[in-house]
CSV table of C-alpha atoms in Angstrom, one decimal:
chain,number,residue,atom,x,y,z
Z,11,MET,CA,30.5,-38.2,68.8
Z,12,TYR,CA,30.6,-35.8,66.2
Z,13,THR,CA,28.9,-32.5,65.7
Z,14,ARG,CA,28.3,-29.8,63.4
Z,15,LEU,CA,26.0,-26.8,61.9
Z,16,SER,CA,27.2,-24.5,59.4
Z,17,LYS,CA,26.3,-21.3,58.2
Z,18,GLU,CA,24.7,-22.4,55.2
Z,19,ASP,CA,23.0,-25.1,57.2
Z,20,GLU,CA,21.3,-22.2,59.2
Z,21,ASP,CA,19.8,-20.5,56.4
Z,22,LYS,CA,18.5,-24.4,54.6
Z,23,TYR,CA,17.0,-25.5,58.2
Z,24,LYS,CA,14.7,-23.2,60.0
Z,25,THR,CA,13.4,-25.9,62.7
Z,26,GLU,CA,15.9,-27.5,64.9
Z,27,SER,CA,16.2,-30.4,63.6
Z,28,GLU,CA,20.0,-30.0,62.9
Z,29,SER,CA,21.0,-27.1,65.1
Z,30,ILE,CA,24.1,-28.8,67.6
Z,31,GLN,CA,21.7,-29.5,70.3
Z,32,ASN,CA,19.3,-31.4,68.6
Z,33,GLN,CA,22.2,-33.7,67.4
Z,34,LYS,CA,24.0,-34.1,71.1
Z,35,SER,CA,20.7,-35.1,71.9
Z,36,LEU,CA,20.3,-37.7,69.2
Z,37,LEU,CA,23.7,-39.7,69.6
Z,38,ILE,CA,23.4,-39.4,73.6
Z,39,HIS,CA,20.8,-41.3,73.2
Z,40,TYR,CA,21.3,-43.5,70.6
Z,41,ALA,CA,24.2,-44.7,72.4
Z,42,VAL,CA,22.7,-45.0,76.0
Z,43,GLU,CA,20.5,-47.4,74.1
Z,44,ARG,CA,23.4,-49.0,73.0
Z,45,GLY,CA,25.4,-49.0,76.6
Z,46,TRP,CA,27.8,-47.5,75.1
Z,47,ASP,CA,30.8,-45.3,76.9
Z,48,ILE,CA,31.1,-41.5,76.0
Z,49,TYR,CA,34.5,-40.6,75.9
Z,50,HIS,CA,34.0,-37.5,74.8
Z,51,ILE,CA,31.6,-34.8,72.2
Z,52,TYR,CA,33.3,-33.3,69.7
Z,53,CYS,CA,31.0,-29.7,67.6
Z,54,ASP,CA,32.0,-27.4,65.5
Z,55,GLU,CA,30.0,-24.4,64.8
Z,56,ASP,CA,30.1,-22.4,61.7
Z,57,TYR,CA,32.3,-24.7,59.8
Z,58,SER,CA,31.9,-25.6,56.2
Z,59,GLY,CA,31.8,-28.9,55.4
Z,60,ALA,CA,33.9,-29.0,52.7
Z,61,ASP,CA,36.7,-27.1,55.3
Z,62,SER,CA,39.2,-30.0,56.5
Z,63,LEU,CA,40.6,-27.0,58.6
Z,64,ARG,CA,37.7,-27.8,61.3
Z,65,PRO,CA,39.2,-27.4,65.0
Z,66,ASP,CA,37.4,-30.0,67.5
Z,67,PHE,CA,37.0,-31.7,63.8
Z,68,ASN,CA,41.0,-32.9,63.7
Z,69,ARG,CA,41.1,-32.6,67.1
Z,70,MET,CA,38.5,-36.0,67.0
Z,71,ILE,CA,41.1,-37.6,64.1
Z,72,GLU,CA,44.6,-37.5,66.6
Z,73,ALA,CA,42.4,-39.4,69.3
Z,74,ALA,CA,41.2,-41.5,66.5
Z,75,ARG,CA,44.6,-42.2,65.7
Z,76,GLU,CA,46.0,-42.5,69.1
Z,77,LYS,CA,43.1,-45.7,69.4
Z,78,LYS,CA,41.3,-43.7,71.8
Z,79,PHE,CA,38.1,-44.7,71.3
Z,80,GLN,CA,36.1,-47.4,69.2
Z,81,VAL,CA,33.0,-45.7,67.4
Z,82,VAL,CA,32.4,-42.2,65.6
Z,83,LEU,CA,29.0,-41.6,66.0
Z,84,CYS,CA,27.4,-38.5,64.2
Z,85,LYS,CA,24.0,-38.0,62.9
Z,86,SER,CA,24.8,-37.7,59.3
Z,87,GLN,CA,28.2,-38.6,56.7
Z,88,SER,CA,27.0,-34.8,55.7
Z,89,ARG,CA,27.8,-34.1,59.1
Z,90,PHE,CA,31.2,-35.3,59.3
Z,91,THR,CA,32.2,-34.6,56.1
Z,92,ARG,CA,30.7,-33.2,52.7
Z,93,ASP,CA,34.0,-34.1,51.1
Z,94,MET,CA,34.1,-37.2,49.3
Z,95,GLU,CA,38.6,-36.9,49.6
Z,96,LEU,CA,38.0,-37.3,53.3
Z,97,VAL,CA,35.0,-40.1,53.2
Z,98,GLU,CA,36.8,-42.1,51.1
Z,99,LYS,CA,40.4,-40.9,53.8
Z,100,TYR,CA,39.2,-41.9,56.7
Z,101,ILE,CA,36.0,-43.9,56.5
Z,102,HIS,CA,37.2,-46.2,54.1
Z,103,GLY,CA,41.4,-46.0,54.8
Z,104,LEU,CA,42.2,-44.9,58.0
Z,105,PHE,CA,39.2,-46.1,60.5
Z,106,PRO,CA,39.5,-49.8,59.5
Z,107,ILE,CA,43.4,-49.8,59.5
Z,108,TRP,CA,42.5,-47.9,63.4
Z,109,GLY,CA,40.5,-50.4,64.4
Z,110,ILE,CA,37.6,-47.0,64.4
Z,111,ARG,CA,33.5,-47.9,63.4
Z,112,PHE,CA,31.3,-44.9,61.7
Z,113,ILE,CA,28.0,-45.0,62.4
Z,114,ALA,CA,25.9,-42.3,60.5
Z,115,VAL,CA,22.4,-42.8,62.8
Z,116,ALA,CA,19.8,-40.7,60.2
Z,117,ASP,CA,21.8,-42.5,57.1
Z,118,ASN,CA,22.1,-45.8,58.0
Z,119,ALA,CA,25.6,-45.5,57.2
Z,120,ASP,CA,27.4,-48.7,59.1
Z,121,THR,CA,31.1,-50.1,58.3
Z,122,GLU,CA,30.5,-53.2,60.1
Z,123,VAL,CA,27.7,-53.9,58.2
Z,124,LYS,CA,28.7,-54.9,54.9
Z,125,GLY,CA,27.4,-54.0,51.2
Z,126,ASN,CA,27.2,-50.6,52.6
Z,127,LYS,CA,29.8,-49.1,51.3
Z,128,LYS,CA,28.5,-48.4,48.1
Z,129,ALA,CA,25.8,-46.0,50.0
Z,130,ARG,CA,28.2,-44.2,51.8
Z,131,GLN,CA,30.1,-43.8,49.0
Z,132,ILE,CA,26.8,-42.5,47.2
Z,133,ASN,CA,25.6,-40.1,50.2
Z,134,GLY,CA,29.1,-38.9,49.2
Z,135,LEU,CA,28.8,-38.1,46.2
Z,136,VAL,CA,25.8,-36.4,46.3
Z,137,ASN,CA,26.5,-34.3,49.5
Z,138,GLU,CA,29.9,-32.9,47.5
Z,139,TRP,CA,27.3,-32.2,44.0
Z,140,TYR,CA,25.7,-30.4,47.0
Z,141,LEU,CA,28.6,-28.1,47.4
Z,142,GLU,CA,29.5,-27.6,44.4
Z,143,ASP,CA,25.6,-26.5,43.3
Z,144,LEU,CA,25.9,-23.7,46.7
Z,145,SER,CA,29.3,-22.9,45.8
Z,146,GLU,CA,28.0,-21.6,42.5
Z,147,ASN,CA,24.4,-20.9,43.5
Z,148,ILE,CA,27.1,-18.5,46.1
Z,149,ARG,CA,29.4,-17.3,43.4
Z,150,MET,CA,26.8,-16.1,41.0
Z,151,VAL,CA,24.8,-13.9,43.9
Z,152,PHE,CA,27.9,-12.5,45.1
Z,153,ASP,CA,29.5,-11.7,40.8
Z,154,MET,CA,25.2,-10.0,40.2
Z,155,LYS,CA,26.5,-7.9,43.6
Z,156,ARG,CA,29.9,-7.4,41.8
Z,157,ARG,CA,28.5,-6.1,38.8
Z,158,GLN,CA,25.6,-3.5,40.2
Z,159,GLY,CA,28.7,-2.1,41.9
Z,160,GLN,CA,27.7,-3.7,45.8
Z,161,TYR,CA,30.9,-4.1,48.0
Z,162,ILE,CA,30.8,-7.6,49.1
Z,163,GLY,CA,34.3,-7.7,51.2
Z,164,GLY,CA,34.3,-8.2,53.9
Z,165,PHE,CA,36.7,-4.7,55.5
Z,166,PRO,CA,36.7,-1.9,53.1
Z,167,VAL,CA,40.2,-0.6,52.2
Z,168,TYR,CA,41.7,2.0,54.4
Z,169,GLY,CA,40.0,5.6,54.4
Z,170,TYR,CA,36.3,4.2,53.9
Z,171,GLN,CA,33.4,2.0,56.1
Z,172,LYS,CA,30.9,0.1,56.1
Z,173,ASP,CA,27.0,2.3,55.7
Z,174,PRO,CA,25.8,1.7,59.2
Z,175,LYS,CA,22.3,1.7,56.7
Z,176,ASN,CA,23.9,-0.4,54.0
Z,177,LYS,CA,26.3,-3.5,54.4
Z,178,ASN,CA,27.0,-3.6,50.4
Z,179,HIS,CA,27.9,0.8,50.4
Z,180,LEU,CA,31.0,2.0,51.5
Z,181,ILE,CA,31.0,6.1,53.3
Z,182,VAL,CA,34.0,7.8,53.8
Z,183,GLU,CA,36.4,7.3,57.3
Z,184,PRO,CA,37.4,11.4,57.6
Z,185,GLU,CA,40.1,10.6,60.0
Z,186,ALA,CA,42.1,7.9,57.5
Z,187,ALA,CA,40.8,10.0,54.4
Z,188,GLU,CA,43.0,12.8,55.4
Z,189,VAL,CA,46.0,10.2,55.1
Z,190,VAL,CA,44.9,8.7,52.1
Z,191,ARG,CA,45.3,12.4,50.7
Z,192,GLN,CA,48.1,13.4,52.4
Z,193,ILE,CA,49.8,10.1,50.9
Z,194,PHE,CA,49.0,11.1,47.4
Z,195,GLN,CA,50.1,14.7,47.7
Z,196,TRP,CA,53.6,13.0,48.9
Z,197,ALA,CA,54.1,10.8,46.1
Z,198,LEU,CA,52.3,14.4,43.7
Z,199,GLU,CA,55.4,16.4,45.1
Z,200,GLY,CA,58.3,13.5,44.3
Z,201,HIS,CA,58.9,11.2,47.3
Z,202,GLY,CA,59.1,7.6,47.3
Z,203,LYS,CA,57.2,5.2,48.8
Z,204,GLN,CA,60.0,4.1,51.5
Z,205,SER,CA,60.0,8.2,52.0
Z,206,ILE,CA,56.4,8.9,52.6
Z,207,ALA,CA,56.6,5.4,54.5
Z,208,PHE,CA,59.2,7.3,57.4
Z,209,MET,CA,57.6,9.9,57.0
Z,210,LEU,CA,53.7,8.6,58.2
Z,211,ASN,CA,55.9,6.7,61.1
Z,212,SER,CA,58.2,9.9,62.4
Z,213,ARG,CA,54.1,11.0,62.7
Z,214,GLY,CA,52.8,8.5,64.8
Z,215,ILE,CA,50.4,7.2,62.4
Z,216,VAL,CA,49.5,4.4,62.8
Z,217,ASN,CA,49.1,1.9,59.8
Z,218,PRO,CA,45.8,0.4,58.8
Z,219,THR,CA,45.7,-2.6,60.5
Z,220,ARG,CA,46.4,-1.1,63.8
Z,221,TYR,CA,44.1,1.8,63.3
Z,222,ARG,CA,40.6,-0.6,62.7
Z,223,ALA,CA,42.0,-2.3,66.0
Z,224,GLU,CA,42.0,0.3,67.8
Z,225,ARG,CA,38.9,0.9,66.8
Z,226,GLY,CA,37.8,-2.1,67.7
Z,227,TRP,CA,37.3,-2.8,63.8
Z,228,ASN,CA,37.4,-7.1,63.1
Z,229,CYS,CA,39.4,-6.8,60.3
Z,230,ASN,CA,40.7,-10.7,60.6
Z,231,HIS,CA,44.7,-10.0,59.5
Z,232,PRO,CA,46.3,-10.3,62.3
Z,233,ILE,CA,48.4,-7.9,64.3
Z,234,LYS,CA,52.2,-8.2,62.9
Z,235,ASN,CA,54.3,-5.9,65.1
Z,236,ASP,CA,52.9,-3.7,68.6
Z,237,TYR,CA,54.1,-0.6,66.5
Z,238,GLY,CA,51.9,-0.4,64.0
Z,239,LEU,CA,54.4,0.8,61.4
Z,240,TRP,CA,54.5,1.7,57.7
Z,241,ASN,CA,55.9,0.2,54.9
Z,242,LYS,CA,56.3,1.2,51.8
Z,243,THR,CA,54.6,-2.0,49.9
Z,244,THR,CA,50.5,-0.8,52.4
Z,245,VAL,CA,52.5,2.8,51.2
Z,246,TRP,CA,52.1,1.1,46.9
Z,247,ARG,CA,48.9,-1.0,47.5
Z,248,ILE,CA,47.2,2.8,48.8
Z,249,LEU,CA,48.7,4.6,45.7
Z,250,HIS,CA,47.3,1.9,43.1
Z,251,ASN,CA,44.2,1.6,44.4
Z,252,GLU,CA,41.4,3.0,42.0
Z,253,MET,CA,38.8,2.3,44.4
Z,254,TYR,CA,39.6,5.6,46.3
Z,255,THR,CA,38.2,7.5,43.5
Z,256,GLY,CA,34.7,6.1,43.3
Z,257,VAL,CA,35.2,3.1,41.1
Z,258,MET,CA,34.6,0.1,43.2
Z,259,VAL,CA,36.8,-3.0,41.9
Z,260,GLN,CA,36.2,-6.5,43.0
Z,261,GLY,CA,37.1,-10.2,41.5
Z,262,ARG,CA,40.9,-9.3,41.2
Z,263,THR,CA,41.1,-12.4,42.7
Z,264,LYS,CA,39.3,-16.0,43.2
Z,265,LYS,CA,39.7,-19.6,45.0
Z,266,VAL,CA,40.8,-22.0,42.4
Z,267,SER,CA,37.7,-24.0,43.7
Z,268,TYR,CA,35.2,-24.4,46.4
Z,269,LYS,CA,37.5,-27.0,48.5
Z,270,SER,CA,40.8,-24.9,48.0
Z,271,LYS,CA,41.7,-22.0,49.8
Z,272,THR,CA,44.4,-20.3,47.6
Z,273,LEU,CA,43.8,-18.0,45.6
Z,274,ILE,CA,44.7,-17.1,42.1
Z,275,THR,CA,44.8,-13.5,39.7
Z,276,MET,CA,42.5,-12.5,37.7
Z,277,PRO,CA,43.2,-11.1,35.0
Z,278,ARG,CA,42.9,-6.9,34.3
Z,279,GLU,CA,39.8,-7.5,31.9
Z,280,GLN,CA,38.2,-9.6,34.3
Z,281,TRP,CA,37.7,-7.6,37.2
Z,282,PHE,CA,34.0,-6.0,37.9
Z,283,ARG,CA,34.7,-1.8,37.6
Z,284,VAL,CA,32.2,0.2,38.6
Z,285,GLU,CA,32.7,3.6,38.3
Z,286,GLY,CA,30.5,6.6,41.1
Z,287,THR,CA,29.4,4.2,43.5
Z,288,HIS,CA,30.5,6.0,46.6
Z,289,GLU,CA,32.4,9.5,47.4
Z,290,ALA,CA,35.6,10.1,45.9
Z,291,ILE,CA,39.1,10.6,47.9
Z,292,ILE,CA,41.0,11.4,45.5
Z,293,ASP,CA,40.3,12.5,42.4
Z,294,SER,CA,41.0,10.6,39.2
Z,295,GLU,CA,43.6,14.1,37.6
Z,296,THR,CA,45.3,13.0,40.2
Z,297,PHE,CA,45.3,10.1,40.9
Z,298,GLN,CA,46.3,8.6,36.8
Z,299,ALA,CA,49.3,11.6,37.6
Z,300,VAL,CA,50.4,9.6,40.9
Z,301,GLN,CA,50.0,6.2,38.4
Z,302,LYS,CA,52.6,8.1,35.5
Z,303,LEU,CA,54.8,8.6,38.3
Z,304,MET,CA,55.1,5.1,39.5
Z,305,ALA,CA,55.1,4.1,36.1
Z,306,LEU,CA,58.4,5.2,35.6
Z,307,ARG,CA,59.9,2.8,37.3
Z,308,SER,CA,62.0,5.1,39.7
Z,309,ARG,CA,64.3,4.9,42.5
Z,310,GLU,CA,64.9,7.2,45.4
Z,311,ASP,CA,68.4,8.9,45.9
Z,312,GLY,CA,69.9,9.1,49.3
Z,313,THR,CA,67.4,11.8,50.6
Z,314,GLY,CA,64.0,9.9,49.8
Z,315,MET,CA,63.6,12.3,46.7
Z,316,ILE,CA,63.2,11.3,43.4
Z,317,HIS,CA,64.6,13.5,40.4
Z,318,PRO,CA,62.3,15.6,38.5
Z,319,LEU,CA,63.7,13.5,35.0
Z,320,ALA,CA,64.1,10.4,35.9
Z,321,GLY,CA,63.0,7.5,34.4
Z,322,LEU,CA,62.1,10.2,31.4
Z,323,VAL,CA,65.3,10.1,30.0
Z,324,LYS,CA,67.3,7.8,27.1
Z,325,CYS,CA,69.9,6.7,25.4
Z,326,MET,CA,69.8,7.8,22.1
Z,327,ASP,CA,71.1,5.4,19.9
Z,328,CYS,CA,70.0,1.8,21.9
Z,329,GLY,CA,67.2,3.9,23.8
Z,330,SER,CA,68.0,2.4,27.5
Z,331,THR,CA,67.2,4.2,30.4
Z,332,MET,CA,69.3,7.1,31.7
Z,333,SER,CA,70.9,5.8,35.0
Z,334,LYS,CA,71.9,8.3,37.8
Z,335,THR,CA,75.4,7.4,39.1
Z,336,SER,CA,77.7,10.1,41.4
Z,337,ASN,CA,81.3,11.2,41.1
Z,338,GLY,CA,81.7,9.7,44.5
Z,339,LYS,CA,82.9,13.1,46.2
Z,340,LYS,CA,80.9,13.7,49.5
Z,341,GLY,CA,79.6,17.1,50.2
Z,342,PRO,CA,79.2,20.3,48.1
Z,343,LYS,CA,81.8,18.9,45.7
Z,344,GLN,CA,79.5,15.6,44.7
Z,345,VAL,CA,78.4,15.9,41.4
Z,346,TYR,CA,74.9,13.5,39.7
Z,347,TYR,CA,75.9,12.5,36.0
Z,348,LEU,CA,73.3,10.9,34.2
Z,349,ARG,CA,74.6,7.4,32.1
Z,350,CYS,CA,73.1,4.9,29.8
Z,351,LYS,CA,72.3,1.9,32.2
Z,352,LEU,CA,72.9,-0.3,29.1
Z,353,TYR,CA,76.8,0.8,29.1
Z,354,ALA,CA,76.9,0.8,32.7
Z,355,ASP,CA,75.3,-2.9,33.3
Z,356,SER,CA,77.4,-4.9,30.1
Z,357,GLY,CA,81.0,-5.2,32.1
Z,358,GLU,CA,83.6,-5.8,30.3
Z,359,GLU,CA,81.4,-5.7,26.8
Z,360,LYS,CA,80.6,-2.7,27.2
Z,361,LEU,CA,77.1,-2.7,24.5
Z,362,CYS,CA,77.0,0.7,24.1
Z,363,THR,CA,79.0,4.1,25.5
Z,364,ARG,CA,78.3,6.8,28.1
Z,365,HIS,CA,76.2,9.2,26.7
Z,366,SER,CA,77.1,11.0,30.1
Z,367,ILE,CA,75.5,14.5,31.1
Z,368,ARG,CA,75.5,17.1,34.9
Z,369,LEU,CA,72.4,16.0,36.6
Z,370,ASP,CA,72.0,20.1,36.6
Z,371,ARG,CA,73.0,20.7,33.9
Z,372,LEU,CA,70.4,19.4,31.9
Z,373,ILE,CA,67.9,20.4,34.5
Z,374,ASP,CA,68.2,23.4,34.4
Z,375,LEU,CA,68.2,23.2,29.9
Z,376,VAL,CA,64.6,21.2,30.6
Z,377,LEU,CA,63.3,25.1,32.6
Z,378,GLU,CA,65.4,26.6,30.1
Z,379,ARG,CA,63.8,25.5,27.4
Z,380,LEU,CA,60.0,25.7,29.4
Z,381,ARG,CA,60.6,29.5,30.7
Z,382,TYR,CA,60.5,30.2,26.9
Z,383,TYR,CA,57.7,28.7,25.7
Z,384,VAL,CA,55.6,30.3,29.2
Z,385,GLN,CA,56.9,33.5,28.4
Z,386,ASN,CA,56.1,33.3,24.9
Z,387,TYR,CA,52.8,31.3,25.1
Z,388,TYR,CA,51.4,32.5,28.1
Z,389,THR,CA,50.1,35.2,30.1
Z,390,LEU,CA,48.7,34.6,34.1
Z,391,LYS,CA,44.9,36.9,33.3
Z,392,GLU,CA,43.2,38.8,36.7
Z,393,MET,CA,41.2,36.0,38.0
Z,394,GLU,CA,39.8,34.4,41.2
Z,395,LEU,CA,41.4,32.0,42.4
Z,396,PRO,CA,40.1,29.8,44.7
Z,397,GLN,CA,42.0,29.4,48.2
Z,398,PRO,CA,44.6,26.2,47.9
Z,399,ARG,CA,43.1,23.5,50.4
Z,400,ASN,CA,46.4,23.1,53.3
Z,401,THR,CA,45.5,20.0,53.1
Z,402,LYS,CA,49.0,19.5,55.2
Z,403,ARG,CA,47.1,21.4,57.9
Z,404,ASP,CA,43.7,19.1,57.4
Z,405,VAL,CA,45.8,15.4,58.4
Z,406,LEU,CA,47.7,17.3,61.3
Z,407,LEU,CA,44.5,18.2,63.1
Z,408,GLN,CA,42.9,14.9,62.0
Z,409,GLU,CA,46.0,13.2,63.9
Z,410,GLN,CA,45.8,16.1,66.9
Z,411,LYS,CA,42.0,14.7,67.0
Z,412,ALA,CA,43.2,11.2,67.2
Z,413,LEU,CA,46.1,11.4,69.4
Z,414,THR,CA,43.7,13.4,72.2
Z,415,ALA,CA,41.8,11.2,72.4
Z,416,GLN,CA,44.0,8.0,72.8
Z,417,LEU,CA,45.2,10.1,75.4
Z,418,GLU,CA,42.2,10.4,77.3
Z,419,LYS,CA,42.3,6.5,76.9
Z,420,ARG,CA,45.5,6.2,78.7
Z,421,SER,CA,44.4,8.5,81.4
Z,422,ALA,CA,42.1,6.3,82.1
Z,423,ALA,CA,43.2,3.0,82.0
Z,424,LEU,CA,46.2,4.1,84.0
Z,425,LYS,CA,42.9,5.1,86.7
Z,426,ASN,CA,41.9,1.9,86.0
Z,427,LEU,CA,44.9,0.3,86.6
Z,428,TYR,CA,45.9,2.1,90.0
Z,429,LEU,CA,42.7,0.6,91.5
Z,430,ASP,CA,42.8,-2.7,90.3
Z,431,LYS,CA,46.2,-2.9,92.3
Z,432,VAL,CA,44.2,-1.1,95.2
Z,433,SER,CA,41.5,-4.0,95.0
Z,434,GLY,CA,44.0,-7.2,94.5
Z,435,VAL,CA,43.2,-7.6,90.9
Z,436,LEU,CA,46.8,-6.8,90.0
Z,437,SER,CA,49.8,-8.0,91.7
Z,438,GLU,CA,52.6,-5.5,92.7
Z,439,GLY,CA,54.3,-6.9,89.6
Z,440,GLN,CA,52.1,-6.7,87.7
Z,441,PHE,CA,51.1,-3.4,88.3
Z,442,VAL,CA,54.6,-2.2,87.5
Z,443,ASP,CA,55.1,-3.8,83.6
Z,444,LEU,CA,51.8,-2.3,83.2
Z,445,ASN,CA,52.1,1.1,84.2
Z,446,GLN,CA,56.2,1.0,82.7
Z,447,ASP,CA,53.7,0.6,79.3
Z,448,PHE,CA,51.0,2.8,79.3
Z,449,LEU,CA,53.5,5.6,81.3
Z,450,ALA,CA,55.5,5.1,78.0
Z,451,GLU,CA,52.8,5.2,75.9
Z,452,LYS,CA,51.6,8.2,77.2
Z,453,SER,CA,55.1,10.5,76.9
Z,454,ARG,CA,54.7,9.2,73.1
Z,455,LEU,CA,51.9,10.6,72.6
Z,456,GLU,CA,52.0,13.9,75.0
Z,457,ARG,CA,55.7,14.1,72.3
Z,458,ARG,CA,53.4,14.1,69.2
Z,459,LEU,CA,51.0,16.1,70.3
Z,460,ALA,CA,53.4,19.2,71.9
Z,461,GLN,CA,55.4,18.3,67.9
Z,462,ILE,CA,52.0,18.5,65.8
Z,463,ASP,CA,51.4,22.0,67.7
Z,464,GLN,CA,54.4,23.1,66.7
Z,465,GLU,CA,54.0,22.3,63.1
Z,466,LEU,CA,50.9,24.1,63.0
Z,467,GLY,CA,52.0,27.2,64.6
Z,468,GLU,CA,54.4,27.4,61.6
Z,469,GLN,CA,51.6,27.3,58.7
Z,470,GLU,CA,50.7,30.1,56.6
Z,471,GLN,CA,47.9,32.0,57.3
Z,472,PRO,CA,45.6,31.7,54.7
Z,473,ARG,CA,45.8,34.1,51.1
Z,474,GLN,CA,44.6,37.2,50.0
Z,475,GLN,CA,44.2,37.2,46.7
Z,476,VAL,CA,47.1,39.4,45.7
Z,477,ASP,CA,49.7,37.1,47.3
Z,478,LEU,CA,48.3,34.5,45.5
Z,479,MET,CA,48.7,36.3,42.2
Z,480,GLU,CA,51.7,37.4,43.4
Z,481,LYS,CA,52.7,33.5,44.3
Z,482,ALA,CA,51.1,32.0,40.3
Z,483,GLN,CA,53.9,34.8,39.4
Z,484,GLU,CA,56.6,33.1,41.1
Z,485,LEU,CA,56.1,29.5,39.9
Z,486,LEU,CA,56.1,30.4,36.8
Z,487,LYS,CA,59.3,31.8,36.4
Z,488,LEU,CA,60.1,28.3,37.1
Z,489,ASP,CA,63.2,29.0,39.3
Z,490,THR,CA,62.8,24.8,39.9
Z,491,LEU,CA,61.9,21.9,38.2
Z,492,PRO,CA,58.3,20.2,39.5
Z,493,ARG,CA,58.7,16.2,38.8
Z,494,GLU,CA,54.9,16.3,38.8
Z,495,LEU,CA,55.5,19.0,35.6
Z,496,ALA,CA,57.7,17.3,34.2
Z,497,VAL,CA,56.1,14.1,33.5
Z,498,ALA,CA,52.8,15.6,33.0
Z,499,LEU,CA,54.8,17.8,30.1
Z,500,ILE,CA,58.1,15.6,28.8
Z,501,GLN,CA,57.1,13.0,27.1
Z,502,LYS,CA,61.2,11.7,26.8
Z,503,ILE,CA,64.6,13.5,26.5
Z,504,GLU,CA,67.2,11.6,24.6
Z,505,ILE,CA,70.7,11.9,24.7
Z,506,GLY,CA,73.1,11.5,22.4
Z,507,GLU,CA,76.9,11.4,22.5
Z,508,GLN,CA,79.5,13.8,23.5
Z,509,ASP,CA,81.4,14.1,20.6
Z,510,PRO,CA,85.4,14.1,21.7
Z,511,ASP,CA,86.6,16.4,19.3
Z,512,THR,CA,84.5,20.4,20.0
Z,513,GLY,CA,82.5,18.6,22.8
Z,514,GLN,CA,79.5,19.2,21.3
Z,515,GLN,CA,76.3,16.8,23.2
Z,516,GLU,CA,73.1,16.6,21.1
Z,517,VAL,CA,69.6,16.7,23.7
Z,518,ARG,CA,66.4,16.2,21.8
Z,519,ILE,CA,63.5,17.1,24.5
Z,520,HIS,CA,60.3,15.2,23.0
Z,521,TRP,CA,57.3,17.3,24.7
Z,522,LYS,CA,53.4,16.2,25.1
Z,523,PHE,CA,52.1,19.3,23.5
């Protein structure tokens, strides 16, 4: 016997006529009347009739393949499947070969009755049309909600949670939101994806999947490791997600059809994008600045940082981006150069020339020009400067709060573990193994909390107005070149080939102002 009930059926049938219990009662009565022995009652609840991966359905098919019974009994053909392909594959194909009789009581469908096949095929078509209509209606409702900016996903992006008062509205989840702000801040400072992932892991901040699992939130994603480590892909997704600016972005992918779970990526112009649907974690200016930095497709150097002019320097003759290289020496004698990428990649053909220039000298040249413009065209006036938000301190405080809560849970768990041992629930060996794991995790949390306390102690106190003006004056001296400033002000820098006779080399800086 096979019974099935899906969510759609529950909504459609308000009475108990289609309930699992009703199906079982009907089929048992039918079998007993005919004196048949019941081998097993298979049951799939909350599964669609189009789903071929139903667990009990496949267990029944495997038993049929092994010829463990002679009849498959269902209330209706739609309970067995709504997919015409499965009707033809099993009811009309493999079941006769395996010696299996199929009976759908309510449809009067019986494979032993001659002339009954067309009725079963018509039933199959009607069931499939029902699925098509249902799928189309559901898609229309979802698209309408997407256009209205209502969130219809199973679980929101890291940093948000569903509003308890309205499941289609997102609200900020404070602890995770601070981590998101820190990730964007590090990106602005020039850190690459891998470097950011390393810093998150060094601070003991668990990745989004682990974060949700520790709070008991079902996110339908398996935990790939027990450590909750970040990787550059997760960081990349966060840095590219416009949802953090308060814009609802949905419909990036869709299923090929209601029969398939395969997803296809939709063109950007077909996404559903609605502004101002929820509170922003990242302001749009910061988000756009990060996108510009990442669009340069720069690579990190060995320090995990990206040099301030990466992706901006071009060969004056062929237009290729200049790539970074070194003189091969270590320590203080190491010198970095930029050279034409086409020259470096074209092997023996050498489709261009080196156009080599020392990176430190180029940065000094850019800084010199910037200082000239600042000194001649800009004057810092006395003004009420807002107190800068200490993002790093906020993140450390949030992490401290979370780790303290985790530590309390671990301590409580250790007590319960001991009580389980005393009461005989756990054996001595089980207690020793679990106790070691708990103690190791507790020790890790305590070490990280001590490190946070030290970092908080080293944090500077908020600056007064005079201090802020002095700091602003220092920044305007431009002793170093911040990468975000270079990206904001420079369109590109073109490097000419050095004249072998005079040693002169042309450098053109194309500014955005």
